[in-house]
Short mmCIF file of C-alpha atoms in Angstrom, two decimals:
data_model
loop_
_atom_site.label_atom_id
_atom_site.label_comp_id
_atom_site.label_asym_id
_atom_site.label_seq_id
_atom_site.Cartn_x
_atom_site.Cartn_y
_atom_site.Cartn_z
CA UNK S 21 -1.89 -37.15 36.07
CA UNK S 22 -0.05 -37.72 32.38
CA UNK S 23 -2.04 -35.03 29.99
CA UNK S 24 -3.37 -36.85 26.77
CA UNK S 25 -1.69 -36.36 23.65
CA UNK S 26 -4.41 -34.21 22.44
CA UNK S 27 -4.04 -32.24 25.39
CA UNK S 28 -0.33 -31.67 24.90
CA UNK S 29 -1.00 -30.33 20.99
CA UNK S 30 -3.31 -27.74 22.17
CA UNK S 31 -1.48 -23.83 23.00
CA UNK S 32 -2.36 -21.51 25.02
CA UNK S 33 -2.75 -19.18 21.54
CA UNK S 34 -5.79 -21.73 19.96
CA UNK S 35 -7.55 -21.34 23.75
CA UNK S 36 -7.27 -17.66 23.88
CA UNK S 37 -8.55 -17.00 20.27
CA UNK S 38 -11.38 -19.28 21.04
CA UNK S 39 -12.44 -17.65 24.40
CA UNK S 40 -12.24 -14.04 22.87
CA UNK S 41 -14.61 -15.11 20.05
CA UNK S 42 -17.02 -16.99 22.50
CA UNK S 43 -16.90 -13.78 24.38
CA UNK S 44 -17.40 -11.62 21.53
CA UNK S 45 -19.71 -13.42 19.35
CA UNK S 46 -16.97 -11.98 16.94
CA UNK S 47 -13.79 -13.06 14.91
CA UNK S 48 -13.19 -9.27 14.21
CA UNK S 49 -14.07 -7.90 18.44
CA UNK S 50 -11.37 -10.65 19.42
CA UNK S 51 -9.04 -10.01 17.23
CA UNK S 52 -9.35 -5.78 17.90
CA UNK S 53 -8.57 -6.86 21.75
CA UNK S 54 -6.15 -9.21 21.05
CA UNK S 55 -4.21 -7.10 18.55
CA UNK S 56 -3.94 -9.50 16.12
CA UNK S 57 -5.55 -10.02 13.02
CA UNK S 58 -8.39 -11.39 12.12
CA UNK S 59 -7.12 -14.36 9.85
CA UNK S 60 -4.66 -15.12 12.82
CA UNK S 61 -7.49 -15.20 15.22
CA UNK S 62 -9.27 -17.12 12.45
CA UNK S 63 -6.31 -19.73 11.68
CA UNK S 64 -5.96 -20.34 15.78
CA UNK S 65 -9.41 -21.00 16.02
CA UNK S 66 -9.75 -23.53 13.08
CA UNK S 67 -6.45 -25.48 14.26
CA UNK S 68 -8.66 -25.59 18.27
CA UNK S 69 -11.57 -27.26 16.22
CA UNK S 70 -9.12 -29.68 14.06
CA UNK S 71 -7.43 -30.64 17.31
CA UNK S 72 -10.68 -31.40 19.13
CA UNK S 73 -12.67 -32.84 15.81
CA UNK S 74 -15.47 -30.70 16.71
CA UNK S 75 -17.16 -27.59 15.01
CA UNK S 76 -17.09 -24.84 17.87
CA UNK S 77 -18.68 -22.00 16.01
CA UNK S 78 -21.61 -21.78 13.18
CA UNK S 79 -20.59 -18.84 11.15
CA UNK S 80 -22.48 -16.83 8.87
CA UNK S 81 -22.09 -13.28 6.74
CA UNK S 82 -23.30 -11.54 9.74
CA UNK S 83 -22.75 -12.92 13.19
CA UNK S 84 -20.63 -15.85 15.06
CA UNK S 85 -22.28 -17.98 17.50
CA UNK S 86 -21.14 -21.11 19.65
CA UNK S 87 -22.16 -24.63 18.54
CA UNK S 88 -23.70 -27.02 20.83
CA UNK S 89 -20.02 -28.55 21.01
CA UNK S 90 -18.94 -25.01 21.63
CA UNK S 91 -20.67 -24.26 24.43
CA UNK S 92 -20.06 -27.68 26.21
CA UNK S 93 -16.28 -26.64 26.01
CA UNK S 94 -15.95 -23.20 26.97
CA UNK S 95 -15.65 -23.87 30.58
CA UNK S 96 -12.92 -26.60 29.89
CA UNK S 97 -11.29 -24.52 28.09
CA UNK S 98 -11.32 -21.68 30.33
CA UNK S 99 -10.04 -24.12 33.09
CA UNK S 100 -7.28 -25.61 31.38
CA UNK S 101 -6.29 -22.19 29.64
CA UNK S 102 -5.98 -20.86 33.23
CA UNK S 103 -3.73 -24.01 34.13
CA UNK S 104 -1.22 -23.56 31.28
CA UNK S 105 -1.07 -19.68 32.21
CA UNK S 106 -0.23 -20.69 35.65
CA UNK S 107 2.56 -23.41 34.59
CA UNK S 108 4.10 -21.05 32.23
CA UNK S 109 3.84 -18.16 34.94
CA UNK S 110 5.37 -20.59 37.64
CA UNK S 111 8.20 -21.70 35.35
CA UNK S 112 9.23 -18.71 34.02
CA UNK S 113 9.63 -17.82 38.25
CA UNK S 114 11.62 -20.67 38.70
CA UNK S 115 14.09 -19.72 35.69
CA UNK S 116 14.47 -15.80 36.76
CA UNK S 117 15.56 -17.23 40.45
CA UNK S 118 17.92 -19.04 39.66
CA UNK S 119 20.93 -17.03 37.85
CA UNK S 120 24.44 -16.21 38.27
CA UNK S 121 27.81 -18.21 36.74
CA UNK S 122 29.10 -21.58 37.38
CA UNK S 123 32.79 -21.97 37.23
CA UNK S 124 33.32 -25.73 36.70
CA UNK S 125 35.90 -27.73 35.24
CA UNK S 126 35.88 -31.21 33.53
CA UNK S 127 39.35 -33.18 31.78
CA UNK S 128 39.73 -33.16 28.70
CA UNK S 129 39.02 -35.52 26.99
CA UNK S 130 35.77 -36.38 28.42
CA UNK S 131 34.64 -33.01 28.40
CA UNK S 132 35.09 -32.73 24.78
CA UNK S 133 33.42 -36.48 23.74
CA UNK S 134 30.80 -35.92 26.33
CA UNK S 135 30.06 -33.20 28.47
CA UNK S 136 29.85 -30.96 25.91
CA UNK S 137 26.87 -32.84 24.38
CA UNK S 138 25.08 -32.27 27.49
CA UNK S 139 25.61 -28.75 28.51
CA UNK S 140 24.24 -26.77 26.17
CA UNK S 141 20.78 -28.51 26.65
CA UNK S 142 21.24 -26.97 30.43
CA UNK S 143 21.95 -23.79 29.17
CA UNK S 144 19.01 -23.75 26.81
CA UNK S 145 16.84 -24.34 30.34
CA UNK S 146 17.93 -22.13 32.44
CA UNK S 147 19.08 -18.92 30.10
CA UNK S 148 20.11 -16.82 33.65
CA UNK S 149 22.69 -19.35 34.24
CA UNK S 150 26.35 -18.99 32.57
CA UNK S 151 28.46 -21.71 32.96
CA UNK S 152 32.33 -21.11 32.47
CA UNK S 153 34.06 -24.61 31.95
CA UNK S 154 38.04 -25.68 32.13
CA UNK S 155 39.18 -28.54 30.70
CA UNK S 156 42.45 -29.31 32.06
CA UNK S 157 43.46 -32.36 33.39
CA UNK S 158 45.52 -31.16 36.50
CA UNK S 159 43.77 -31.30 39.08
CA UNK S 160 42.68 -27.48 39.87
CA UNK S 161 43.10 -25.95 43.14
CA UNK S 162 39.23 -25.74 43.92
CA UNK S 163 39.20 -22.70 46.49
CA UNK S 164 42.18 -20.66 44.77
CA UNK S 165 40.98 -21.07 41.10
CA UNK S 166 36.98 -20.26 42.80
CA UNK S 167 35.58 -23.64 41.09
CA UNK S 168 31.94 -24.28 41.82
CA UNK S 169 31.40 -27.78 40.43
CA UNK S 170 35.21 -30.23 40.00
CA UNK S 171 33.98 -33.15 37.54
CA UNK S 172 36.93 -35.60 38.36
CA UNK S 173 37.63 -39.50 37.23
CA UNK S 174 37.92 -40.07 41.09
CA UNK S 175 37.00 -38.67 44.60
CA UNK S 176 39.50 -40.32 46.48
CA UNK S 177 40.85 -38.12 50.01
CA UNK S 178 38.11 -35.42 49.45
CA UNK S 179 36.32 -35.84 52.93
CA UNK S 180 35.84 -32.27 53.53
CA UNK S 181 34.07 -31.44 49.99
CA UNK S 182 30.96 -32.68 48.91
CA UNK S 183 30.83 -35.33 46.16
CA UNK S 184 28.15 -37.00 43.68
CA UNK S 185 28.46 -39.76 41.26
CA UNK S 186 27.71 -38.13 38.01
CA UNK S 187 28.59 -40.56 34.75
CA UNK S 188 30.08 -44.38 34.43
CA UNK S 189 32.82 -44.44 32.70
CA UNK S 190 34.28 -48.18 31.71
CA UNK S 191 37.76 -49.16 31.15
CA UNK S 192 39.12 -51.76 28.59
CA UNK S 193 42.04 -52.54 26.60
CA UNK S 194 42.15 -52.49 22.78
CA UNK S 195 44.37 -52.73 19.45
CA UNK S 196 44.05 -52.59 16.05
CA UNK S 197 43.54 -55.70 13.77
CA UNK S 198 46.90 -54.97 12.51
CA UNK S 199 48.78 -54.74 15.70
CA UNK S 200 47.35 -57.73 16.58
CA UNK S 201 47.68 -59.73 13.33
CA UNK S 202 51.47 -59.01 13.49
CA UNK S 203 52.10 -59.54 17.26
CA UNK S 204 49.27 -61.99 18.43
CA UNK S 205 46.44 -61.67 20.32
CA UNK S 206 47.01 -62.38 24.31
CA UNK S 207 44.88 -65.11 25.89
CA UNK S 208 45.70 -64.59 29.29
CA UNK S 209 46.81 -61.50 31.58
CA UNK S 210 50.47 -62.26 31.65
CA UNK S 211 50.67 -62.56 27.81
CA UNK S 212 50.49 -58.57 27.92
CA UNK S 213 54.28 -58.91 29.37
CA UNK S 214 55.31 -59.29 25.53
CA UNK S 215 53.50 -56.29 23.51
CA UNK S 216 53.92 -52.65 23.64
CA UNK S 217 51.50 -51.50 26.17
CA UNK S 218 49.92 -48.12 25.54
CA UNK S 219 47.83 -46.33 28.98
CA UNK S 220 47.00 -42.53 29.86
CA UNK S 221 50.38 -42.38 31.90
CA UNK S 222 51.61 -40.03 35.01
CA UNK S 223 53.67 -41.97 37.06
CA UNK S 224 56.07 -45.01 37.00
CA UNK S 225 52.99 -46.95 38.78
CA UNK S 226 50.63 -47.03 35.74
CA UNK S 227 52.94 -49.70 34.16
CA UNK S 228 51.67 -52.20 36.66
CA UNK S 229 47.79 -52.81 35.03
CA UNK S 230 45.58 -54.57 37.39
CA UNK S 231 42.84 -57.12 35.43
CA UNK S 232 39.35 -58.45 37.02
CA UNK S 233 38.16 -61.05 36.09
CA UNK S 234 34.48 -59.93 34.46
CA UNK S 235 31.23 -62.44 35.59
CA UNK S 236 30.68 -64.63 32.57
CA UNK S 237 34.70 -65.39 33.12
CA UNK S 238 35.54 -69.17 33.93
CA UNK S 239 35.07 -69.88 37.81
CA UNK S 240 38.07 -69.69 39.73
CA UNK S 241 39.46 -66.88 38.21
CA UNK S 242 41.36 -63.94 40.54
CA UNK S 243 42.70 -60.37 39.93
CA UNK S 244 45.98 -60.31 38.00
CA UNK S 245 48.25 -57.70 38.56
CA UNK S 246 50.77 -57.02 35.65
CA UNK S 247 53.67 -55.27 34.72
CA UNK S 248 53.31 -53.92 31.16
CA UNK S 249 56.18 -52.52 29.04
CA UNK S 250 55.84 -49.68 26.28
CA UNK S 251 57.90 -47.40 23.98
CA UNK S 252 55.37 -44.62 24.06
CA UNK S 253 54.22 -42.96 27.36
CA UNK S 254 51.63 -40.19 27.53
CA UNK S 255 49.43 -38.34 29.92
CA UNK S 256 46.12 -37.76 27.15
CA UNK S 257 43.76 -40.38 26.45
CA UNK S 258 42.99 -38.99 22.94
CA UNK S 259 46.46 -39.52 21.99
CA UNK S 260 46.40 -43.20 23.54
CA UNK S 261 43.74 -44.24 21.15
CA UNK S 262 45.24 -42.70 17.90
CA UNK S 263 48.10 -45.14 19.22
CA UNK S 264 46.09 -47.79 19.46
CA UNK S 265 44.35 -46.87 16.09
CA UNK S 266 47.90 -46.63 14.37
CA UNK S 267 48.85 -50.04 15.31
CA UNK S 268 51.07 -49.09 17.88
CA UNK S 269 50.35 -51.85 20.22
CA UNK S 270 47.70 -52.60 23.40
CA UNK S 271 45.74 -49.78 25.04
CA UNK S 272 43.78 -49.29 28.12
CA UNK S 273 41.08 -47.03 27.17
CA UNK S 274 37.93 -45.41 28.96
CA UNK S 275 34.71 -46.85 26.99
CA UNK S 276 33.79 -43.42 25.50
CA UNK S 277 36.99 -43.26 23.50
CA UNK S 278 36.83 -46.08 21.36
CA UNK S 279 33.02 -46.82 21.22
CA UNK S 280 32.71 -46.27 17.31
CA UNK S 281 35.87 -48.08 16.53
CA UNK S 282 35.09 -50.96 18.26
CA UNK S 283 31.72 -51.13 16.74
CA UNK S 284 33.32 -50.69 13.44
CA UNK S 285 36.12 -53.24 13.66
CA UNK S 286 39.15 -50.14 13.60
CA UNK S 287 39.53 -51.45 17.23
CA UNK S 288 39.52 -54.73 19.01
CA UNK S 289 38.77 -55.48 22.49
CA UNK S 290 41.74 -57.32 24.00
CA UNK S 291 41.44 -60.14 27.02
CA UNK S 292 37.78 -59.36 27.00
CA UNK S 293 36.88 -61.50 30.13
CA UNK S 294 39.00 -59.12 31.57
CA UNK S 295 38.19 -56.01 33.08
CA UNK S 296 40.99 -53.09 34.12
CA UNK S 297 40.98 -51.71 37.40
CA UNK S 298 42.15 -47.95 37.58
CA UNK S 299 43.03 -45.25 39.74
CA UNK S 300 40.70 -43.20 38.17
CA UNK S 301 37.77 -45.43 38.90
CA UNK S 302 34.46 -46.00 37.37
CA UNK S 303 32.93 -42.55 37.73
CA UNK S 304 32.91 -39.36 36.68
CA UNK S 305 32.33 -37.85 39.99
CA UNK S 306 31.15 -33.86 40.68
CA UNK S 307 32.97 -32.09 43.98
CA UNK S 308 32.94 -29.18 45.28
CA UNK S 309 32.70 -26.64 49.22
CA UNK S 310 29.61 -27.98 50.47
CA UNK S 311 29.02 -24.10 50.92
CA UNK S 312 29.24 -24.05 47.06
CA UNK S 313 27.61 -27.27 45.73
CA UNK S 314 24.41 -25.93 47.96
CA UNK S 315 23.66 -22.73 46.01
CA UNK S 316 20.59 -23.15 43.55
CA UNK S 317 22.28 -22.96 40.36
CA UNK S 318 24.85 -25.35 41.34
CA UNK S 319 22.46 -28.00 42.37
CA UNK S 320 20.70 -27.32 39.64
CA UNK S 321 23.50 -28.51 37.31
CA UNK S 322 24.70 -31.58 39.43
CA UNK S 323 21.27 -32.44 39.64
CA UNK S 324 20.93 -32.49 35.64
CA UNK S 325 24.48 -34.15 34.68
CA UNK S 326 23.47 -36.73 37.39
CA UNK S 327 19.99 -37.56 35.62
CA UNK S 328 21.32 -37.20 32.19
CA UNK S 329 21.76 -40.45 30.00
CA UNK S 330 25.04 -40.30 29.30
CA UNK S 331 26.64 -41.40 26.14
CA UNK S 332 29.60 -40.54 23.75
#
């Protein structure tokens, strides 16, 4: 059951104050056993009776006692003031069993624009947990280097590790209204054979870009594979989009780059019924030993970057 919104305002604190004085018949007995003092206990027990919109206690010089409304909602109170106790009792368990470090490690790039958003919300649940992140863009040696969670771009020939789709992560191509206004702006996939193509770059095989055509393209269309040419090769994707963003030619970007520049015309999208198909995939996908990805803090994390809603 969803607890009301007037539920949800009320603390443990106002209930406690207000059981003490019910129990007392005094504002100055609760606070003695409380150890607080009495304008506290007095304060806590006014903001119960704001929340509620009822008088709980007709007060004069010399004694306390409970309203009609007062004593209607002691047992309530007593009830739900022993449910809270018990939630905040069984969470506080589940925190203190789970501890311990999590060596992980994330490329750059997207660890920086977006993981790093996420992770200290983690940390802020579960404050037994350390988490020790790398962001490198090798790929890491996962047994020698002792990683506990891999985030990768793809999980390609990893049959004997465990692996769990974390975050999308879209690909397009872009270039600045400059670049474009002095070279011309490709209508078709082959028209990319005449600009200055800029990608995140490894290997003589990323100059051969492979374009899909996207749903709301003309019927008909097929997959294009082309052979792009470029006087500027380099393996970050930061540095691709300051290319791009210095009017250096064409990139191929992941989505999470370039979302602000795009949206404020520093960018524009290029061939965009056309949709790049890369070796990295669409996913930012976690691996790890199945021995490794199965102890509690681990999960824990997967399970959290996996419901997050990512965004850059």
């Amino acid at each position: 059951m969803t607890p009301s919104p007037l539920a949800a305002s009320i603390s443990s604190d106002m209930l406690t104050a207000f059981l003490k004085v019910a129990d007392r018949l005094s504002v100055s007995g609760a606070a003695d056993e409380l150890g607080l003092d009495k304008s506290v206990v007095s304060k806590r027990v006014a903001q119960l009776e704001h929340k509620v919109q009822a008088t709980l206690f007709s007060r004069s010089t010399r004694k306390v006692a409970l309203t009609p409304a007062g004593e209607a909602y002691v047992d309530y109170a007593r009830r739900a003031l022993g449910e809270m106790l018990a939630g905040e009792e069984r969470l506080r368990a589940l925190r203190s069993e789970v501890s311990g470090r999590i060596r992980m490690t994330a490329p750059v790039s997207w660890g920086q624009r977006v993981l790093a958003k996420q992770l200290p919300e983690f940390l802020r649940m579960h404050p037994s947990i350390e988490v020790e992140l790398q962001l490198v863009d090798r790929m890491l040696d996962i047994g020698s280097e002792r990683i506990d969670v891999a985030l990768r771009w793809t999980a390609h020939s990893l049959q004997e590790l465990s692996a769990v789709q974390i975050a999308p992560v879209g690909w397009l191509l872009a270039a600045s209204p400059a670049y474009l206004a002095a070279h011309g702006v490709p209508s078709v996939p082959d028209d990319l054979r005449g600009h200055n193509c800029l990608c995140y770059w490894r290997e003589s095989a990323d100059d051969v870009w492979t374009l899909l055509p996207c749903g709301e393209a003309a019927p008909g269309l097929v997959a294009q594979q082309v052979r792009v040419g470029g006087r500027y090769h380099v393996d970050n994707p930061e540095a691709v989009a300051e290319a791009a963003l210095s009017g250096l030619g064409i990139a191929l970007l992941p989505d999470y780059l370039c979302q602000d520049e795009l949206a404020t015309g520093r960018l524009l999208r290029v061939l965009p019924l056309w949709t790049p198909q890369t070796k990295f995939g669409s996913h930012i996908t976690a691996i790890g030993a199945p021995e490794r990805m199965a102890l509690a803090r681990n999960r824990l994390l997967v399970g959290f970057l996996r419901d997050s809603r990512w965004r850059a």
